PDB file of C-alpha atoms in Angstrom:
ATOM      1  CA  MET A 245     107.456 117.156 202.473  1.00  0.00           C
ATOM      2  CA  ALA A 246     107.103 115.462 205.846  1.00  0.00           C
ATOM      3  CA  HIS A 247     103.803 116.438 207.398  1.00  0.00           C
ATOM      4  CA  HIS A 248     105.446 117.508 210.632  1.00  0.00           C
ATOM      5  CA  ARG A 249     108.498 119.378 211.816  1.00  0.00           C
ATOM      6  CA  THR A 250     110.115 119.279 215.247  1.00  0.00           C
ATOM      7  CA  LEU A 251     110.549 122.148 217.679  1.00  0.00           C
ATOM      8  CA  GLY A 252     114.301 121.739 217.845  1.00  0.00           C
ATOM      9  CA  ARG A 253     115.749 119.665 220.648  1.00  0.00           C
ATOM     10  CA  GLY A 254     112.427 119.954 222.494  1.00  0.00           C
ATOM     11  CA  GLY A 255     111.244 116.944 220.487  1.00  0.00           C
ATOM     12  CA  ILE A 256     107.773 118.479 220.154  1.00  0.00           C
ATOM     13  CA  ASP A 257     106.213 117.619 216.788  1.00  0.00           C
ATOM     14  CA  VAL A 258     104.186 120.308 215.003  1.00  0.00           C
ATOM     15  CA  SER A 259     102.655 120.759 211.573  1.00  0.00           C
ATOM     16  CA  PRO A 260     105.157 122.319 209.114  1.00  0.00           C
ATOM     17  CA  LEU A 261     102.966 125.436 209.134  1.00  0.00           C
ATOM     18  CA  GLY A 262     101.829 127.295 212.221  1.00  0.00           C
ATOM     19  CA  PHE A 263      99.163 129.982 212.473  1.00  0.00           C
ATOM     20  CA  GLY A 264     100.197 133.383 213.837  1.00  0.00           C
ATOM     21  CA  CYS A 265      97.511 134.927 216.041  1.00  0.00           C
ATOM     22  CA  TRP A 266      98.561 138.605 216.140  1.00  0.00           C
ATOM     23  CA  ALA A 267      95.853 139.856 213.758  1.00  0.00           C
ATOM     24  CA  ILE A 268      92.977 138.096 215.536  1.00  0.00           C
ATOM     25  CA  GLY A 269      93.742 140.108 218.672  1.00  0.00           C
ATOM     26  CA  GLY A 270      91.983 143.056 217.048  1.00  0.00           C
ATOM     27  CA  GLU A 271      92.793 146.692 217.674  1.00  0.00           C
ATOM     28  CA  TRP A 272      95.198 147.866 220.393  1.00  0.00           C
ATOM     29  CA  GLN A 273      97.679 150.718 220.673  1.00  0.00           C
ATOM     30  CA  SER A 274     100.686 152.204 222.407  1.00  0.00           C
ATOM     31  CA  THR A 275     100.420 154.961 225.009  1.00  0.00           C
ATOM     32  CA  ASP A 276     100.972 157.576 222.279  1.00  0.00           C
ATOM     33  CA  GLY A 277      98.151 156.232 220.101  1.00  0.00           C
ATOM     34  CA  GLN A 278     100.281 154.258 217.635  1.00  0.00           C
ATOM     35  CA  PRO A 279      98.181 151.336 216.310  1.00  0.00           C
ATOM     36  CA  LEU A 280      99.672 147.937 217.211  1.00  0.00           C
ATOM     37  CA  GLY A 281      97.019 145.669 215.719  1.00  0.00           C
ATOM     38  CA  TRP A 282      95.807 144.924 212.205  1.00  0.00           C
ATOM     39  CA  GLY A 283      92.447 146.649 212.446  1.00  0.00           C
ATOM     40  CA  LYS A 284      88.988 145.422 213.380  1.00  0.00           C
ATOM     41  CA  VAL A 285      88.285 141.742 213.721  1.00  0.00           C
ATOM     42  CA  ASP A 286      85.269 139.402 213.973  1.00  0.00           C
ATOM     43  CA  ASP A 287      85.870 136.991 216.875  1.00  0.00           C
ATOM     44  CA  ASP A 288      83.363 134.437 215.616  1.00  0.00           C
ATOM     45  CA  GLU A 289      85.130 134.347 212.244  1.00  0.00           C
ATOM     46  CA  SER A 290      88.484 133.997 214.035  1.00  0.00           C
ATOM     47  CA  VAL A 291      87.151 130.987 215.948  1.00  0.00           C
ATOM     48  CA  ARG A 292      85.817 129.420 212.731  1.00  0.00           C
ATOM     49  CA  ALA A 293      89.180 130.009 211.036  1.00  0.00           C
ATOM     50  CA  ILE A 294      91.124 128.325 213.866  1.00  0.00           C
ATOM     51  CA  ARG A 295      88.785 125.323 213.840  1.00  0.00           C
ATOM     52  CA  ARG A 296      89.077 125.091 210.055  1.00  0.00           C
ATOM     53  CA  ALA A 297      92.863 125.099 210.419  1.00  0.00           C
ATOM     54  CA  LEU A 298      92.577 122.182 212.855  1.00  0.00           C
ATOM     55  CA  ASP A 299      90.474 120.279 210.300  1.00  0.00           C
ATOM     56  CA  LEU A 300      93.206 120.892 207.710  1.00  0.00           C
ATOM     57  CA  GLY A 301      95.981 119.470 209.883  1.00  0.00           C
ATOM     58  CA  VAL A 302      97.468 122.605 211.461  1.00  0.00           C
ATOM     59  CA  THR A 303      98.633 121.776 214.994  1.00  0.00           C
ATOM     60  CA  PHE A 304     100.758 124.816 215.937  1.00  0.00           C
ATOM     61  CA  PHE A 305      99.362 128.179 217.044  1.00  0.00           C
ATOM     62  CA  ASP A 306     101.538 131.144 218.019  1.00  0.00           C
ATOM     63  CA  THR A 307     100.176 134.078 219.998  1.00  0.00           C
ATOM     64  CA  ALA A 308     101.388 136.569 222.635  1.00  0.00           C
ATOM     65  CA  ASP A 309      99.876 137.992 225.793  1.00  0.00           C
ATOM     66  CA  ALA A 310     100.140 141.491 224.301  1.00  0.00           C
ATOM     67  CA  TYR A 311      98.250 140.774 221.052  1.00  0.00           C
ATOM     68  CA  GLY A 312      95.028 142.719 221.464  1.00  0.00           C
ATOM     69  CA  THR A 313      96.114 143.098 225.118  1.00  0.00           C
ATOM     70  CA  GLY A 314      95.074 139.564 226.004  1.00  0.00           C
ATOM     71  CA  HIS A 315      92.302 139.240 223.449  1.00  0.00           C
ATOM     72  CA  SER A 316      94.163 136.959 221.038  1.00  0.00           C
ATOM     73  CA  GLU A 317      94.867 134.457 223.825  1.00  0.00           C
ATOM     74  CA  ARG A 318      91.217 134.496 224.898  1.00  0.00           C
ATOM     75  CA  VAL A 319      89.989 133.885 221.347  1.00  0.00           C
ATOM     76  CA  LEU A 320      92.509 131.082 220.796  1.00  0.00           C
ATOM     77  CA  GLY A 321      91.578 129.425 224.092  1.00  0.00           C
ATOM     78  CA  ARG A 322      87.892 129.594 223.180  1.00  0.00           C
ATOM     79  CA  ALA A 323      88.482 128.187 219.683  1.00  0.00           C
ATOM     80  CA  LEU A 324      90.637 125.268 220.810  1.00  0.00           C
ATOM     81  CA  GLY A 325      88.315 124.151 223.606  1.00  0.00           C
ATOM     82  CA  LYS A 326      88.452 120.373 223.932  1.00  0.00           C
ATOM     83  CA  HIS A 327      91.153 120.201 221.188  1.00  0.00           C
ATOM     84  CA  ARG A 328      93.765 121.846 223.444  1.00  0.00           C
ATOM     85  CA  ASP A 329      95.738 118.620 223.907  1.00  0.00           C
ATOM     86  CA  ASP A 330      95.804 117.970 220.140  1.00  0.00           C
ATOM     87  CA  VAL A 331      97.822 121.111 219.419  1.00  0.00           C
ATOM     88  CA  VAL A 332     101.012 122.930 220.375  1.00  0.00           C
ATOM     89  CA  VAL A 333     100.435 126.427 221.785  1.00  0.00           C
ATOM     90  CA  ALA A 334     103.151 129.079 221.819  1.00  0.00           C
ATOM     91  CA  THR A 335     102.747 132.433 223.519  1.00  0.00           C
ATOM     92  CA  LYS A 336     105.048 135.270 224.596  1.00  0.00           C
ATOM     93  CA  TRP A 337     105.736 137.524 227.575  1.00  0.00           C
ATOM     94  CA  GLY A 338     107.565 140.784 228.264  1.00  0.00           C
ATOM     95  CA  ASN A 339     105.021 143.484 227.440  1.00  0.00           C
ATOM     96  CA  VAL A 340     102.833 145.212 230.019  1.00  0.00           C
ATOM     97  CA  PHE A 341      99.338 146.283 229.018  1.00  0.00           C
ATOM     98  CA  ASP A 342      95.861 147.195 230.198  1.00  0.00           C
ATOM     99  CA  GLU A 343      93.202 144.805 228.893  1.00  0.00           C
ATOM    100  CA  ARG A 344      90.439 147.294 229.653  1.00  0.00           C
ATOM    101  CA  THR A 345      91.839 150.250 227.681  1.00  0.00           C
ATOM    102  CA  ARG A 346      93.655 148.037 225.123  1.00  0.00           C
ATOM    103  CA  ILE A 347      96.856 150.026 225.611  1.00  0.00           C
ATOM    104  CA  ARG A 348     100.368 148.592 225.737  1.00  0.00           C
ATOM    105  CA  GLU A 349     102.021 150.452 228.589  1.00  0.00           C
ATOM    106  CA  GLY A 350     105.616 149.274 228.314  1.00  0.00           C
ATOM    107  CA  GLN A 351     107.874 146.294 228.953  1.00  0.00           C
ATOM    108  CA  ASP A 352     109.006 144.312 231.984  1.00  0.00           C
ATOM    109  CA  ASP A 353     112.101 142.134 231.693  1.00  0.00           C
ATOM    110  CA  SER A 354     112.230 141.211 235.390  1.00  0.00           C
ATOM    111  CA  PRO A 355     112.377 137.543 236.454  1.00  0.00           C
ATOM    112  CA  GLU A 356     109.385 138.217 238.755  1.00  0.00           C
ATOM    113  CA  HIS A 357     107.229 139.320 235.830  1.00  0.00           C
ATOM    114  CA  VAL A 358     107.672 135.993 234.009  1.00  0.00           C
ATOM    115  CA  ARG A 359     105.517 134.119 236.514  1.00  0.00           C
ATOM    116  CA  ARG A 360     102.882 136.858 236.690  1.00  0.00           C
ATOM    117  CA  ALA A 361     102.617 136.904 232.905  1.00  0.00           C
ATOM    118  CA  LEU A 362     102.532 133.107 232.643  1.00  0.00           C
ATOM    119  CA  THR A 363      99.761 132.789 235.239  1.00  0.00           C
ATOM    120  CA  ALA A 364      97.643 135.326 233.329  1.00  0.00           C
ATOM    121  CA  SER A 365      98.296 133.633 229.960  1.00  0.00           C
ATOM    122  CA  LEU A 366      97.321 130.215 231.347  1.00  0.00           C
ATOM    123  CA  GLN A 367      94.014 131.686 232.524  1.00  0.00           C
ATOM    124  CA  ARG A 368      93.238 133.425 229.226  1.00  0.00           C
ATOM    125  CA  LEU A 369      94.163 130.350 227.186  1.00  0.00           C
ATOM    126  CA  ASN A 370      92.224 128.106 229.584  1.00  0.00           C
ATOM    127  CA  THR A 371      95.101 125.630 229.884  1.00  0.00           C
ATOM    128  CA  ASP A 372      97.450 124.283 232.554  1.00  0.00           C
ATOM    129  CA  HIS A 373     100.674 124.555 230.523  1.00  0.00           C
ATOM    130  CA  ILE A 374     102.266 126.421 227.613  1.00  0.00           C
ATOM    131  CA  ASP A 375     104.133 124.296 225.069  1.00  0.00           C
ATOM    132  CA  LEU A 376     106.535 127.032 223.946  1.00  0.00           C
ATOM    133  CA  TYR A 377     107.026 130.179 226.037  1.00  0.00           C
ATOM    134  CA  GLN A 378     108.820 133.027 224.256  1.00  0.00           C
ATOM    135  CA  LEU A 379     110.506 136.237 225.383  1.00  0.00           C
ATOM    136  CA  HIS A 380     108.843 139.053 223.418  1.00  0.00           C
ATOM    137  CA  ILE A 381     111.457 141.771 224.063  1.00  0.00           C
ATOM    138  CA  SER A 382     113.637 141.516 220.970  1.00  0.00           C
ATOM    139  CA  ASP A 383     116.401 143.800 222.254  1.00  0.00           C
ATOM    140  CA  ALA A 384     116.507 142.717 225.917  1.00  0.00           C
ATOM    141  CA  ASP A 385     119.849 142.938 227.691  1.00  0.00           C
ATOM    142  CA  PRO A 386     121.758 139.635 227.170  1.00  0.00           C
ATOM    143  CA  GLY A 387     122.757 139.465 230.858  1.00  0.00           C
ATOM    144  CA  ARG A 388     119.146 139.857 231.940  1.00  0.00           C
ATOM    145  CA  ALA A 389     118.117 137.331 229.282  1.00  0.00           C
ATOM    146  CA  ALA A 390     120.409 134.749 230.873  1.00  0.00           C
ATOM    147  CA  GLN A 391     118.446 135.201 234.132  1.00  0.00           C
ATOM    148  CA  LEU A 392     115.152 134.825 232.249  1.00  0.00           C
ATOM    149  CA  ARG A 393     116.468 131.659 230.593  1.00  0.00           C
ATOM    150  CA  ASP A 394     117.139 130.216 234.052  1.00  0.00           C
ATOM    151  CA  VAL A 395     113.594 131.119 235.171  1.00  0.00           C
ATOM    152  CA  CYS A 396     112.278 129.293 232.102  1.00  0.00           C
ATOM    153  CA  GLU A 397     114.273 126.202 233.080  1.00  0.00           C
ATOM    154  CA  GLU A 398     112.524 126.331 236.489  1.00  0.00           C
ATOM    155  CA  LEU A 399     109.135 126.582 234.773  1.00  0.00           C
ATOM    156  CA  VAL A 400     109.976 123.506 232.678  1.00  0.00           C
ATOM    157  CA  ARG A 401     110.872 121.564 235.848  1.00  0.00           C
ATOM    158  CA  GLU A 402     107.542 122.612 237.369  1.00  0.00           C
ATOM    159  CA  GLY A 403     105.614 121.403 234.303  1.00  0.00           C
ATOM    160  CA  LEU A 404     104.181 124.842 233.539  1.00  0.00           C
ATOM    161  CA  ILE A 405     105.960 125.085 230.165  1.00  0.00           C
ATOM    162  CA  ARG A 406     107.492 122.407 227.938  1.00  0.00           C
ATOM    163  CA  ALA A 407     110.117 124.521 226.162  1.00  0.00           C
ATOM    164  CA  TYR A 408     111.048 128.153 225.566  1.00  0.00           C
ATOM    165  CA  ALA A 409     112.440 130.514 222.908  1.00  0.00           C
ATOM    166  CA  TRP A 410     113.321 134.148 222.226  1.00  0.00           C
ATOM    167  CA  SER A 411     111.580 136.227 219.585  1.00  0.00           C
ATOM    168  CA  THR A 412     114.509 138.269 218.266  1.00  0.00           C
ATOM    169  CA  ASP A 413     116.297 139.041 215.007  1.00  0.00           C
ATOM    170  CA  ASP A 414     119.698 139.257 216.730  1.00  0.00           C
ATOM    171  CA  PRO A 415     121.741 136.010 216.453  1.00  0.00           C
ATOM    172  CA  ASP A 416     123.976 136.966 219.409  1.00  0.00           C
ATOM    173  CA  ARG A 417     120.974 137.427 221.662  1.00  0.00           C
ATOM    174  CA  ALA A 418     119.321 134.231 220.423  1.00  0.00           C
ATOM    175  CA  ALA A 419     122.535 132.370 221.252  1.00  0.00           C
ATOM    176  CA  VAL A 420     122.130 133.316 224.948  1.00  0.00           C
ATOM    177  CA  PHE A 421     118.822 131.439 225.161  1.00  0.00           C
ATOM    178  CA  ALA A 422     120.236 128.613 223.024  1.00  0.00           C
ATOM    179  CA  GLU A 423     122.565 127.732 225.909  1.00  0.00           C
ATOM    180  CA  GLY A 424     119.577 126.530 227.955  1.00  0.00           C
ATOM    181  CA  SER A 425     118.859 122.823 227.692  1.00  0.00           C
ATOM    182  CA  HIS A 426     115.100 123.321 227.092  1.00  0.00           C
ATOM    183  CA  CYS A 427     115.429 126.139 224.564  1.00  0.00           C
ATOM    184  CA  ALA A 428     113.724 124.752 221.462  1.00  0.00           C
ATOM    185  CA  ALA A 429     113.558 127.571 218.908  1.00  0.00           C
ATOM    186  CA  VAL A 430     114.216 131.121 217.809  1.00  0.00           C
ATOM    187  CA  GLN A 431     111.322 133.131 216.461  1.00  0.00           C
ATOM    188  CA  HIS A 432     112.565 135.581 213.840  1.00  0.00           C
ATOM    189  CA  ARG A 433     111.554 137.379 210.678  1.00  0.00           C
ATOM    190  CA  LEU A 434     112.031 135.356 207.498  1.00  0.00           C
ATOM    191  CA  ASN A 435     110.487 135.724 204.068  1.00  0.00           C
ATOM    192  CA  ILE A 436     111.632 135.608 200.454  1.00  0.00           C
ATOM    193  CA  LEU A 437     112.359 139.382 200.539  1.00  0.00           C
ATOM    194  CA  GLN A 438     114.076 139.332 203.962  1.00  0.00           C
ATOM    195  CA  ASP A 439     116.436 136.387 204.390  1.00  0.00           C
ATOM    196  CA  ALA A 440     118.082 135.567 207.758  1.00  0.00           C
ATOM    197  CA  PRO A 441     121.173 133.425 207.051  1.00  0.00           C
ATOM    198  CA  GLU A 442     122.857 134.028 210.420  1.00  0.00           C
ATOM    199  CA  LEU A 443     119.813 132.984 212.415  1.00  0.00           C
ATOM    200  CA  LEU A 444     119.263 129.906 210.256  1.00  0.00           C
ATOM    201  CA  ALA A 445     122.923 128.987 210.810  1.00  0.00           C
ATOM    202  CA  LEU A 446     122.465 129.356 214.586  1.00  0.00           C
ATOM    203  CA  CYS A 447     119.394 127.101 214.471  1.00  0.00           C
ATOM    204  CA  ALA A 448     121.361 124.447 212.581  1.00  0.00           C
ATOM    205  CA  GLU A 449     124.340 124.653 214.964  1.00  0.00           C
ATOM    206  CA  SER A 450     122.244 124.646 218.141  1.00  0.00           C
ATOM    207  CA  ASP A 451     119.538 122.183 217.019  1.00  0.00           C
ATOM    208  CA  LEU A 452     116.730 124.733 217.256  1.00  0.00           C
ATOM    209  CA  ALA A 453     113.572 125.263 215.222  1.00  0.00           C
ATOM    210  CA  SER A 454     113.316 128.473 213.185  1.00  0.00           C
ATOM    211  CA  ILE A 455     109.828 129.910 213.749  1.00  0.00           C
ATOM    212  CA  ASN A 456     109.195 132.471 211.051  1.00  0.00           C
ATOM    213  CA  ARG A 457     107.159 135.586 211.645  1.00  0.00           C
ATOM    214  CA  SER A 458     106.295 137.856 208.710  1.00  0.00           C
ATOM    215  CA  PRO A 459     106.526 134.900 206.272  1.00  0.00           C
ATOM    216  CA  LEU A 460     104.273 136.851 203.883  1.00  0.00           C
ATOM    217  CA  ALA A 461     106.081 140.183 204.542  1.00  0.00           C
ATOM    218  CA  MET A 462     103.137 141.575 206.526  1.00  0.00           C
ATOM    219  CA  GLY A 463     100.773 140.696 203.676  1.00  0.00           C
ATOM    220  CA  LEU A 464     102.827 141.976 200.722  1.00  0.00           C
ATOM    221  CA  LEU A 465     103.341 138.371 199.579  1.00  0.00           C
ATOM    222  CA  ALA A 466      99.640 137.591 199.845  1.00  0.00           C
ATOM    223  CA  GLY A 467      99.093 139.593 196.660  1.00  0.00           C
ATOM    224  CA  LYS A 468      96.278 141.769 197.986  1.00  0.00           C
ATOM    225  CA  HIS A 469      98.080 145.133 198.145  1.00  0.00           C
ATOM    226  CA  THR A 470      98.343 147.853 195.515  1.00  0.00           C
ATOM    227  CA  ALA A 471     100.465 151.011 195.667  1.00  0.00           C
ATOM    228  CA  GLY A 472      98.837 154.163 197.018  1.00  0.00           C
ATOM    229  CA  ARG A 473      95.926 152.440 198.764  1.00  0.00           C
ATOM    230  CA  ALA A 474      95.926 153.498 202.425  1.00  0.00           C
ATOM    231  CA  LEU A 475      94.981 150.982 205.102  1.00  0.00           C
ATOM    232  CA  ASP A 476      92.598 151.402 208.044  1.00  0.00           C
ATOM    233  CA  ASP A 477      93.582 153.803 210.826  1.00  0.00           C
ATOM    234  CA  GLY A 478      93.704 150.895 213.296  1.00  0.00           C
ATOM    235  CA  ASP A 479      96.184 148.944 211.146  1.00  0.00           C
ATOM    236  CA  ILE A 480      99.850 149.124 212.201  1.00  0.00           C
ATOM    237  CA  ARG A 481     100.874 149.083 208.525  1.00  0.00           C
ATOM    238  CA  ASN A 482      99.162 152.448 207.970  1.00  0.00           C
ATOM    239  CA  ALA A 483     101.568 154.108 210.452  1.00  0.00           C
ATOM    240  CA  PRO A 484     104.512 151.719 210.191  1.00  0.00           C
ATOM    241  CA  PRO A 485     107.215 151.846 212.872  1.00  0.00           C
ATOM    242  CA  ALA A 486     110.875 151.769 211.802  1.00  0.00           C
ATOM    243  CA  TRP A 487     111.062 147.954 212.094  1.00  0.00           C
ATOM    244  CA  LEU A 488     108.260 147.479 209.559  1.00  0.00           C
ATOM    245  CA  PRO A 489     109.563 148.187 206.035  1.00  0.00           C
ATOM    246  CA  GLY A 490     107.508 147.714 202.877  1.00  0.00           C
ATOM    247  CA  PHE A 491     104.760 150.186 203.788  1.00  0.00           C
ATOM    248  CA  ILE A 492     104.494 153.983 203.656  1.00  0.00           C
ATOM    249  CA  ALA A 493     102.547 156.003 206.229  1.00  0.00           C
ATOM    250  CA  ASN A 494      98.988 156.647 205.020  1.00  0.00           C
ATOM    251  CA  ALA A 495      99.883 155.364 201.532  1.00  0.00           C
ATOM    252  CA  GLY A 496      99.824 151.581 201.779  1.00  0.00           C
ATOM    253  CA  ALA A 497     102.403 149.288 200.222  1.00  0.00           C
ATOM    254  CA  ASP A 498     105.782 150.634 199.089  1.00  0.00           C
ATOM    255  CA  PRO A 499     105.844 150.478 195.239  1.00  0.00           C
ATOM    256  CA  ALA A 500     109.497 149.340 195.260  1.00  0.00           C
ATOM    257  CA  TRP A 501     108.562 146.306 197.352  1.00  0.00           C
ATOM    258  CA  LEU A 502     105.566 145.540 195.147  1.00  0.00           C
ATOM    259  CA  GLN A 503     107.875 145.552 192.104  1.00  0.00           C
ATOM    260  CA  ARG A 504     110.023 142.852 193.714  1.00  0.00           C
ATOM    261  CA  VAL A 505     106.929 140.791 194.486  1.00  0.00           C
ATOM    262  CA  ASP A 506     105.808 141.120 190.861  1.00  0.00           C
ATOM    263  CA  ALA A 507     109.239 139.987 189.644  1.00  0.00           C
ATOM    264  CA  LEU A 508     108.887 136.796 191.721  1.00  0.00           C
ATOM    265  CA  ARG A 509     105.231 136.127 190.946  1.00  0.00           C
ATOM    266  CA  SER A 510     105.665 133.664 188.073  1.00  0.00           C
ATOM    267  CA  ILE A 511     108.102 131.475 190.065  1.00  0.00           C
ATOM    268  CA  LEU A 512     105.987 131.479 193.213  1.00  0.00           C
ATOM    269  CA  THR A 513     102.712 130.752 191.439  1.00  0.00           C
ATOM    270  CA  SER A 514     104.107 127.835 189.431  1.00  0.00           C
ATOM    271  CA  ASP A 515     102.824 124.304 190.151  1.00  0.00           C
ATOM    272  CA  GLY A 516      99.330 125.641 190.865  1.00  0.00           C
ATOM    273  CA  ARG A 517     100.237 127.620 193.967  1.00  0.00           C
ATOM    274  CA  THR A 518      98.808 130.967 194.984  1.00  0.00           C
ATOM    275  CA  LEU A 519     101.368 133.727 195.601  1.00  0.00           C
ATOM    276  CA  ALA A 520     101.112 133.231 199.371  1.00  0.00           C
ATOM    277  CA  GLN A 521     101.536 129.463 199.035  1.00  0.00           C
ATOM    278  CA  GLY A 522     104.649 130.019 196.921  1.00  0.00           C
ATOM    279  CA  ALA A 523     106.095 132.354 199.547  1.00  0.00           C
ATOM    280  CA  LEU A 524     105.584 129.665 202.210  1.00  0.00           C
ATOM    281  CA  ALA A 525     107.101 127.040 199.891  1.00  0.00           C
ATOM    282  CA  TRP A 526     110.261 129.176 199.621  1.00  0.00           C
ATOM    283  CA  ILE A 527     110.600 129.185 203.428  1.00  0.00           C
ATOM    284  CA  TRP A 528     110.299 125.394 203.663  1.00  0.00           C
ATOM    285  CA  ALA A 529     112.932 124.983 200.955  1.00  0.00           C
ATOM    286  CA  ARG A 530     115.233 127.455 202.713  1.00  0.00           C
ATOM    287  CA  SER A 531     115.844 125.126 205.681  1.00  0.00           C
ATOM    288  CA  PRO A 532     114.396 121.870 207.076  1.00  0.00           C
ATOM    289  CA  ARG A 533     114.065 123.677 210.433  1.00  0.00           C
ATOM    290  CA  THR A 534     111.669 126.429 209.331  1.00  0.00           C
ATOM    291  CA  ILE A 535     108.091 126.708 210.583  1.00  0.00           C
ATOM    292  CA  PRO A 536     106.354 129.738 209.035  1.00  0.00           C
ATOM    293  CA  ILE A 537     103.473 131.272 211.021  1.00  0.00           C
ATOM    294  CA  PRO A 538     101.398 133.437 208.649  1.00  0.00           C
ATOM    295  CA  GLY A 539      98.654 135.532 210.172  1.00  0.00           C
ATOM    296  CA  PHE A 540      94.972 135.135 209.322  1.00  0.00           C
ATOM    297  CA  ARG A 541      91.623 136.751 209.997  1.00  0.00           C
ATOM    298  CA  THR A 542      89.217 134.692 207.905  1.00  0.00           C
ATOM    299  CA  VAL A 543      88.345 131.095 207.079  1.00  0.00           C
ATOM    300  CA  ALA A 544      89.388 131.768 203.469  1.00  0.00           C
ATOM    301  CA  GLN A 545      92.879 132.843 204.579  1.00  0.00           C
ATOM    302  CA  ALA A 546      93.137 129.800 206.835  1.00  0.00           C
ATOM    303  CA  GLU A 547      92.266 127.518 203.919  1.00  0.00           C
ATOM    304  CA  GLU A 548      94.714 129.191 201.547  1.00  0.00           C
ATOM    305  CA  ASN A 549      97.600 129.071 204.031  1.00  0.00           C
ATOM    306  CA  ALA A 550      96.951 125.468 205.085  1.00  0.00           C
ATOM    307  CA  GLY A 551      96.652 124.514 201.405  1.00  0.00           C
ATOM    308  CA  ALA A 552     100.357 125.242 201.002  1.00  0.00           C
ATOM    309  CA  ILE A 553     101.299 122.158 203.045  1.00  0.00           C
ATOM    310  CA  ALA A 554     100.213 119.648 200.400  1.00  0.00           C
ATOM    311  CA  LYS A 555     102.194 121.457 197.711  1.00  0.00           C
ATOM    312  CA  GLY A 556     105.430 121.321 199.723  1.00  0.00           C
ATOM    313  CA  PRO A 557     108.676 123.287 199.274  1.00  0.00           C
ATOM    314  CA  LEU A 558     110.031 124.894 196.104  1.00  0.00           C
ATOM    315  CA  THR A 559     112.522 122.841 194.095  1.00  0.00           C
ATOM    316  CA  ALA A 560     116.267 123.583 194.048  1.00  0.00           C
ATOM    317  CA  GLY A 561     115.805 124.935 190.518  1.00  0.00           C
ATOM    318  CA  GLN A 562     113.062 127.324 191.622  1.00  0.00           C
ATOM    319  CA  MET A 563     115.196 128.482 194.559  1.00  0.00           C
ATOM    320  CA  ALA A 564     118.044 129.270 192.152  1.00  0.00           C
ATOM    321  CA  GLU A 565     115.645 131.262 189.951  1.00  0.00           C
ATOM    322  CA  VAL A 566     114.555 133.289 192.971  1.00  0.00           C
ATOM    323  CA  ASP A 567     118.175 134.111 193.829  1.00  0.00           C
ATOM    324  CA  GLN A 568     118.752 135.200 190.239  1.00  0.00           C
ATOM    325  CA  VAL A 569     115.737 137.517 190.215  1.00  0.00           C
ATOM    326  CA  LEU A 570     116.734 139.067 193.551  1.00  0.00           C
ATOM    327  CA  GLY A 571     120.431 139.305 192.614  1.00  0.00           C
ATOM    328  CA  ARG A 572     121.504 137.163 195.563  1.00  0.00           C
TER     329      ARG A 572
END
């Protein structure tokens, strides 16, 4: 496998694997107390993990202003330090939050908010530009999104961002952003259990990168979950919202999902891969445009995820076996 992939027509080269920085934001919640993070986090360990990823050739880091209500951006900025210009940083806007109380208060899809949010993100990340700026409101109105796309084009002209994208699982919405000349990607869910053929087709047609969140199905494909084991109160998977399948409130992983993971285990762990590395290998084999962004909280997770790069994508034969097991 080539040791880089390109952010679509933006021409920005990145490692074939990015690191998703949601979990390192720590605990935060909605106004009604719903957890939105992945539980407690050790910032020093997060910094060590990011620096270890850099050592292992990872050059793409994806965060959002809302993750930990600003905390993820601050940790990433601290960890990158003098290496900022060696990496590609993606962040997102659209949510409104209070850093002090760690509460997400709502959303703001106004053109005026884009600049406010960008200015704050630049400060937290300690940088003068964002490489990929992404709309974080997955179901935003397409007409309003067209206005936001035009604002992003202005920001590119001003040198504040290099390219932009929409984080959405709706191909019709993603197509609105794709009309902009500096749109470089769509960020969407993709993993071996949750394919996204329409979005991958759009990326191919529009020359966009496919940035893949939930590449390990929120940890189910990391092989660490067992049925009936509840997660921490501060973990979003312990009180999963409707968009987060695979987990049961206060009961951990859904046994039906774990059965599917078990059925795939021997294929994914062939050629000396761990289960997580096999899940990433499936994504790379799915399309030459994919860039999975697994989350991490420890140096060990960073090493395991980055270790997938050297092993490359699954073979065509292994991909066919996967389809057979899943009845696709």
